[in-house]
Tab-separated table of C-alpha atoms in Angstrom:
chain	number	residue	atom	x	y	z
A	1	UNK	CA	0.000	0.000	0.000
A	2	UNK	CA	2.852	2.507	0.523
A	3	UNK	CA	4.365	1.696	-2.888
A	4	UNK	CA	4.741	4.717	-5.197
A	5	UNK	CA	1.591	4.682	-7.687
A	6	UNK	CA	2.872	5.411	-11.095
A	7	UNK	CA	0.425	7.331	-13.549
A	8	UNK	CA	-1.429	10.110	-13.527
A	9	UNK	CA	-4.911	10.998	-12.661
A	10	UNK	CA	-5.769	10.590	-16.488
A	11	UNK	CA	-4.259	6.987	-16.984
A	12	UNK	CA	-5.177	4.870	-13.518
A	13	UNK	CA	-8.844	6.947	-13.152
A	14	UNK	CA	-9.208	8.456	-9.681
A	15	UNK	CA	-11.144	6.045	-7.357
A	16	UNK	CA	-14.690	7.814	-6.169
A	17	UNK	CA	-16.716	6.351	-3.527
A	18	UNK	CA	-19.868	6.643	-5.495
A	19	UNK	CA	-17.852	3.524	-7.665
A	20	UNK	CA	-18.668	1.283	-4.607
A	21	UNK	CA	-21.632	3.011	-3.550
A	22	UNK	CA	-19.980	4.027	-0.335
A	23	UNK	CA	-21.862	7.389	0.953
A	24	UNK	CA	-20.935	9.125	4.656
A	25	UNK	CA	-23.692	9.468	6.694
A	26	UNK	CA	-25.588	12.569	5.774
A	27	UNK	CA	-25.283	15.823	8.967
A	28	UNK	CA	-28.269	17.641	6.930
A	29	UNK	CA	-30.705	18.590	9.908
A	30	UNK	CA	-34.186	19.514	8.282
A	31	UNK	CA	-35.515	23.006	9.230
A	32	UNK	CA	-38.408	22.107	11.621
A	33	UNK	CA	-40.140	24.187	14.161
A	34	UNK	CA	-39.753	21.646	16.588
A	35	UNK	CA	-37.181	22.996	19.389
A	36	UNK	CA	-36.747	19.973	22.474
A	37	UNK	CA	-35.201	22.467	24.800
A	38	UNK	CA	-37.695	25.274	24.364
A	39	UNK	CA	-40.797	22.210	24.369
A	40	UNK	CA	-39.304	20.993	27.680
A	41	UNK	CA	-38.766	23.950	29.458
A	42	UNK	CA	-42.601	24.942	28.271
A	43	UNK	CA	-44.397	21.838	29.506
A	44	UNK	CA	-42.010	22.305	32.795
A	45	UNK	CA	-43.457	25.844	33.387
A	46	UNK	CA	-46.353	24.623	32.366
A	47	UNK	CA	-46.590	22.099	35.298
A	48	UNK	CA	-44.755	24.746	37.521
A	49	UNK	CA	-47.639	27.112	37.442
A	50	UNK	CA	-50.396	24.181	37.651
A	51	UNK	CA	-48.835	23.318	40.902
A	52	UNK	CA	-48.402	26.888	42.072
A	53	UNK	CA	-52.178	27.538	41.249
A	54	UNK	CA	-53.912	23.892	42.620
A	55	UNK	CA	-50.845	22.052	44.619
A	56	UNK	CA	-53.803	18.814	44.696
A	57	UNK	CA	-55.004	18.788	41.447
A	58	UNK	CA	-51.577	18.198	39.684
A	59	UNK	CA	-50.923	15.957	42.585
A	60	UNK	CA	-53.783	13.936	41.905
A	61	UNK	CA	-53.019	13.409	38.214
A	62	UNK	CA	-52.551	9.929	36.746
A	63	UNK	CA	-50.597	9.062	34.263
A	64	UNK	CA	-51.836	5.757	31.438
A	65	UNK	CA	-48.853	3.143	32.567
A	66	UNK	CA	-48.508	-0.035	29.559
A	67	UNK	CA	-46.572	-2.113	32.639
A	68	UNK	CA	-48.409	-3.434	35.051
A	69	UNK	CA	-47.564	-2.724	39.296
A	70	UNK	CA	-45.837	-6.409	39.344
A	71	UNK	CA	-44.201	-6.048	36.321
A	72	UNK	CA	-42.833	-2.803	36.988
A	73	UNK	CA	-41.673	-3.658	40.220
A	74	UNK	CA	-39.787	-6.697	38.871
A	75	UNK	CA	-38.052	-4.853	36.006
A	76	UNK	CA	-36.904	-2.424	38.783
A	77	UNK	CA	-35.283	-5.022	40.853
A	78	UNK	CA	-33.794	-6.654	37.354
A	79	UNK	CA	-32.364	-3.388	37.146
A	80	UNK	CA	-31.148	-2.833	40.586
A	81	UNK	CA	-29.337	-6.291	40.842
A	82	UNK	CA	-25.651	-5.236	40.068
A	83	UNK	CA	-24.645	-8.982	40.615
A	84	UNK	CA	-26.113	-10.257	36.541
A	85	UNK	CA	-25.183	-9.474	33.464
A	86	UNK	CA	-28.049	-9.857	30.382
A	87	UNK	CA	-27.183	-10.713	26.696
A	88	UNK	CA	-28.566	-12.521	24.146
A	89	UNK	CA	-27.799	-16.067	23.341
A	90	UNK	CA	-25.126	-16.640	20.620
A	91	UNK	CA	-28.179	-18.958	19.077
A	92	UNK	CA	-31.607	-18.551	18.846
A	93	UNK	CA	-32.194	-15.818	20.156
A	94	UNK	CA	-32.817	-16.307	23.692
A	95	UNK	CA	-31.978	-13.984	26.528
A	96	UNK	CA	-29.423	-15.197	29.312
A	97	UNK	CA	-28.937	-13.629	32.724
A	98	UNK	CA	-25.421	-14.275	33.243
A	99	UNK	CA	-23.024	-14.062	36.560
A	100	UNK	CA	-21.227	-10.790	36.026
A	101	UNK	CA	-18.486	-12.248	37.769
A	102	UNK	CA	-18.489	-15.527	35.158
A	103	UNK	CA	-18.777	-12.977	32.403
A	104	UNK	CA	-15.703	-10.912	33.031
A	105	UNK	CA	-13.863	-14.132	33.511
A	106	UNK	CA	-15.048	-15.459	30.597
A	107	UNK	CA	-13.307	-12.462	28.673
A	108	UNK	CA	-10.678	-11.855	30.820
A	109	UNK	CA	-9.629	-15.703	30.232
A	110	UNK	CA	-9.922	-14.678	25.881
A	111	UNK	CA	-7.760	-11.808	26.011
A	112	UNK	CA	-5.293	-14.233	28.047
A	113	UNK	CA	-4.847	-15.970	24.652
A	114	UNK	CA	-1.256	-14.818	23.431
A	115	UNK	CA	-1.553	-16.243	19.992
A	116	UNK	CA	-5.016	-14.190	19.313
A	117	UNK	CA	-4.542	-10.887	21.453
A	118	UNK	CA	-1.700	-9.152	22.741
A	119	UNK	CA	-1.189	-6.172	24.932
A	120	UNK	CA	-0.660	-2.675	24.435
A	121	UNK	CA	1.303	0.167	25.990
A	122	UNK	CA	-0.969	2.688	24.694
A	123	UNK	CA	-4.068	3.392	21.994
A	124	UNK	CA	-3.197	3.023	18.831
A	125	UNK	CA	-5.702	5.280	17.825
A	126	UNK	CA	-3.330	8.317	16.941
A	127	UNK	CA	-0.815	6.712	15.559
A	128	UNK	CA	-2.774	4.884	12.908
A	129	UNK	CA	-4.893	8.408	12.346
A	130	UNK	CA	-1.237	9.290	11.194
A	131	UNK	CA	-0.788	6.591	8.948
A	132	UNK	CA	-3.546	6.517	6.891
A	133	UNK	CA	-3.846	10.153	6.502
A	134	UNK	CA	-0.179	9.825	5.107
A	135	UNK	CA	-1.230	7.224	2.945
A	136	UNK	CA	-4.158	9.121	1.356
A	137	UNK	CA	-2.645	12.357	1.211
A	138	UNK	CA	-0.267	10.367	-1.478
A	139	UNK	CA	-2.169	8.545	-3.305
A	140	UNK	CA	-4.464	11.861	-3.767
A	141	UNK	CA	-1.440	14.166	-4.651
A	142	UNK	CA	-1.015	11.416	-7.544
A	143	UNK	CA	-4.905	11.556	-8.842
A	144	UNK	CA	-5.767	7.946	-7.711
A	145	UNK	CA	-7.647	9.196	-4.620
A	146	UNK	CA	-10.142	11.716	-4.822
A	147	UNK	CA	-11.212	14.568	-2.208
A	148	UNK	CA	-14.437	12.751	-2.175
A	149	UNK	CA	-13.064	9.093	-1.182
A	150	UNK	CA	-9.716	10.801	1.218
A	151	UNK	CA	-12.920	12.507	2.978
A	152	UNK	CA	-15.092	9.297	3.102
A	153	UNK	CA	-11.785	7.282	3.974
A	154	UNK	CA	-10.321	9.697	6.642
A	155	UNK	CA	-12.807	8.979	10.456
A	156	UNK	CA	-12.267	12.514	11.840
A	157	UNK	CA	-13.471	11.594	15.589
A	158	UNK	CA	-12.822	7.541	15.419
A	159	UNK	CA	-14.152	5.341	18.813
A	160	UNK	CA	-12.358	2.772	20.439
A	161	UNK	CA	-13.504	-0.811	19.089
A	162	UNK	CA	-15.154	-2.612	22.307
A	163	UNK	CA	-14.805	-5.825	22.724
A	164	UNK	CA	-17.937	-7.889	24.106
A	165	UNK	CA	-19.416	-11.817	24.044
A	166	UNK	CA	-22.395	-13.815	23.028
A	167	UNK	CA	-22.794	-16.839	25.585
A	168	UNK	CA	-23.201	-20.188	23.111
A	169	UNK	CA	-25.583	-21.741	25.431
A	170	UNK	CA	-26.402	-24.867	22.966
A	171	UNK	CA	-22.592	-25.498	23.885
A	172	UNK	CA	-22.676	-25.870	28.106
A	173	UNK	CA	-26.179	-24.197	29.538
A	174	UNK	CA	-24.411	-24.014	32.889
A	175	UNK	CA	-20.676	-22.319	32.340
A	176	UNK	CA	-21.414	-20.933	28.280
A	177	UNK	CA	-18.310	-20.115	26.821
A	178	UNK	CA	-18.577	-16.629	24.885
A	179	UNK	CA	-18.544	-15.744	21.479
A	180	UNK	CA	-16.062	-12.757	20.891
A	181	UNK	CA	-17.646	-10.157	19.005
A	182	UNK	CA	-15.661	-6.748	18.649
A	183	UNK	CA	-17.948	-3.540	18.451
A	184	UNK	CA	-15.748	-1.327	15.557
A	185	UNK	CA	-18.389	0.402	14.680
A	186	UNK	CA	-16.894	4.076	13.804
A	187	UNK	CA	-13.334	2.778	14.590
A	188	UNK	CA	-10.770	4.387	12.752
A	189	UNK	CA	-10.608	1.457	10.653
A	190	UNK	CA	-14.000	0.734	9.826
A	191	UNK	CA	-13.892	2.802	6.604
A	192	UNK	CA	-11.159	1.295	5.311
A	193	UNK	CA	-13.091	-2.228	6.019
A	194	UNK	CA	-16.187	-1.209	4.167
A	195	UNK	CA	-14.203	0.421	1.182
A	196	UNK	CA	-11.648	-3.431	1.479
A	197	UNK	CA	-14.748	-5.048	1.461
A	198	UNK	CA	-16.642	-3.469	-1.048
A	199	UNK	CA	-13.810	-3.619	-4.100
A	200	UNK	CA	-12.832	-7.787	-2.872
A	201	UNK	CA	-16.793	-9.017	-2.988
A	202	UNK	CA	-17.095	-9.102	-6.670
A	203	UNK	CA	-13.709	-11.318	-6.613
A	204	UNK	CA	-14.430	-13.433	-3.956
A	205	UNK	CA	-18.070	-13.696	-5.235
A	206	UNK	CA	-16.428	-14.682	-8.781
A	207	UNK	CA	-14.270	-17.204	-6.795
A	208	UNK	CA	-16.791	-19.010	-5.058
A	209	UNK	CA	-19.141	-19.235	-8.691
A	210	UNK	CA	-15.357	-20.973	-10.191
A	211	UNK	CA	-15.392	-23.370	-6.831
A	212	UNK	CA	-18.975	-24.373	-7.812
A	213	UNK	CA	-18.528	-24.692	-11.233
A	214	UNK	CA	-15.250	-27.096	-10.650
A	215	UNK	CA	-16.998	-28.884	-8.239
């Protein structure tokens, strides 16, 4: 990727987004004459004066609940216990109350894995920022990356991927072991994944159609 590309913007045909139907997420906001804070702070003086006016009648107001006394009190103490952990089944899609203890274990025990993870002395984050912005800002000074694609390629406020697990319960119902799954959504490489992913697919699709026909 850091070789020099030779040819001009004329010759190669400068890669565009729009080629692989790769759009960033719009920040349009319609006009609207909705305002939250100025609603909110309405209804609030709204409710301020009722109370000022008849302290009992805005006391004695009831509000339409669609959860039931029981059920409300249960999903408070589901709430309140500090001691589970809920996620949804690897398969099937069931919902498992884990041990939060057993769940951090269960990770912690992953990440112990040498030959899959390895630790680091500090985010990355920056430091691959760097790289790819080098990267693009080449291949755009020779015409083979556009503004368009260096601005759809380039995450200006990139998250830290977060790593989580799905419990495979049809494995062990008592002591699931987890499924890693690693959240990268608006990492600083996840638009370099899409773009990878988009140009491969029609070769690995045309791969798998030669596999078949072989077979």
């Amino acid at each position: 990727m850091d070789k020099e590309v030779r040819g001009t913007k004329a010759d190669i045909g400068a890669l565009t987004p729009q080629q692989f139907d790769l759009y960033k997420k719009s920040k349009y906001l319609p006009p609207t004459s909705f305002h939250p804070v100025e609603t909110v702070i309405s209804l609030m003086s709204r409710d301020i004066n009722q109370f000022i006016q008849d302290p009992k009648g805005l006391r004695n107001m009831r509000y339409n609940n669609n959860l039931t006394q029981i059920e409300r009190e249960s999903l408070k103490v589901l709430m309140g216990d500090k001691d589970v952990i809920y996620k949804p089944a690897d398969k099937g899609g069931a919902l498992v109350i884990l041990d939060r203890e057993y769940y951090i274990q269960e990770i912690l025990s992953q990440l112990s894995n040498r030959d899959t993870y390895i630790q680091l002395d500090k985010d990355p984050t920056d430091e691959i920022t760097g790289l790819i912005s080098e990267v693009l800002s080449r291949y755009h000074e020779q015409g083979v990356v556009t503004d368009s694609l260096k601005d759809y390629l380039t995450k200006e406020f990139p998250c830290i991927p977060v790593l989580y697990t799905l419990p495979k319960i049809h494995k062990n119902l008592q002591s699931p072991p987890g499924r890693p799954i690693v959240a990268g959504v608006n990492s600083v490489l996840s638009p370099l994944s899409i773009f990878l992913d988009k140009v491969l697919a029609p070769f690995v699709q045309c791969d798998l159609k030669c596999c078949v026909l072989s077979a």
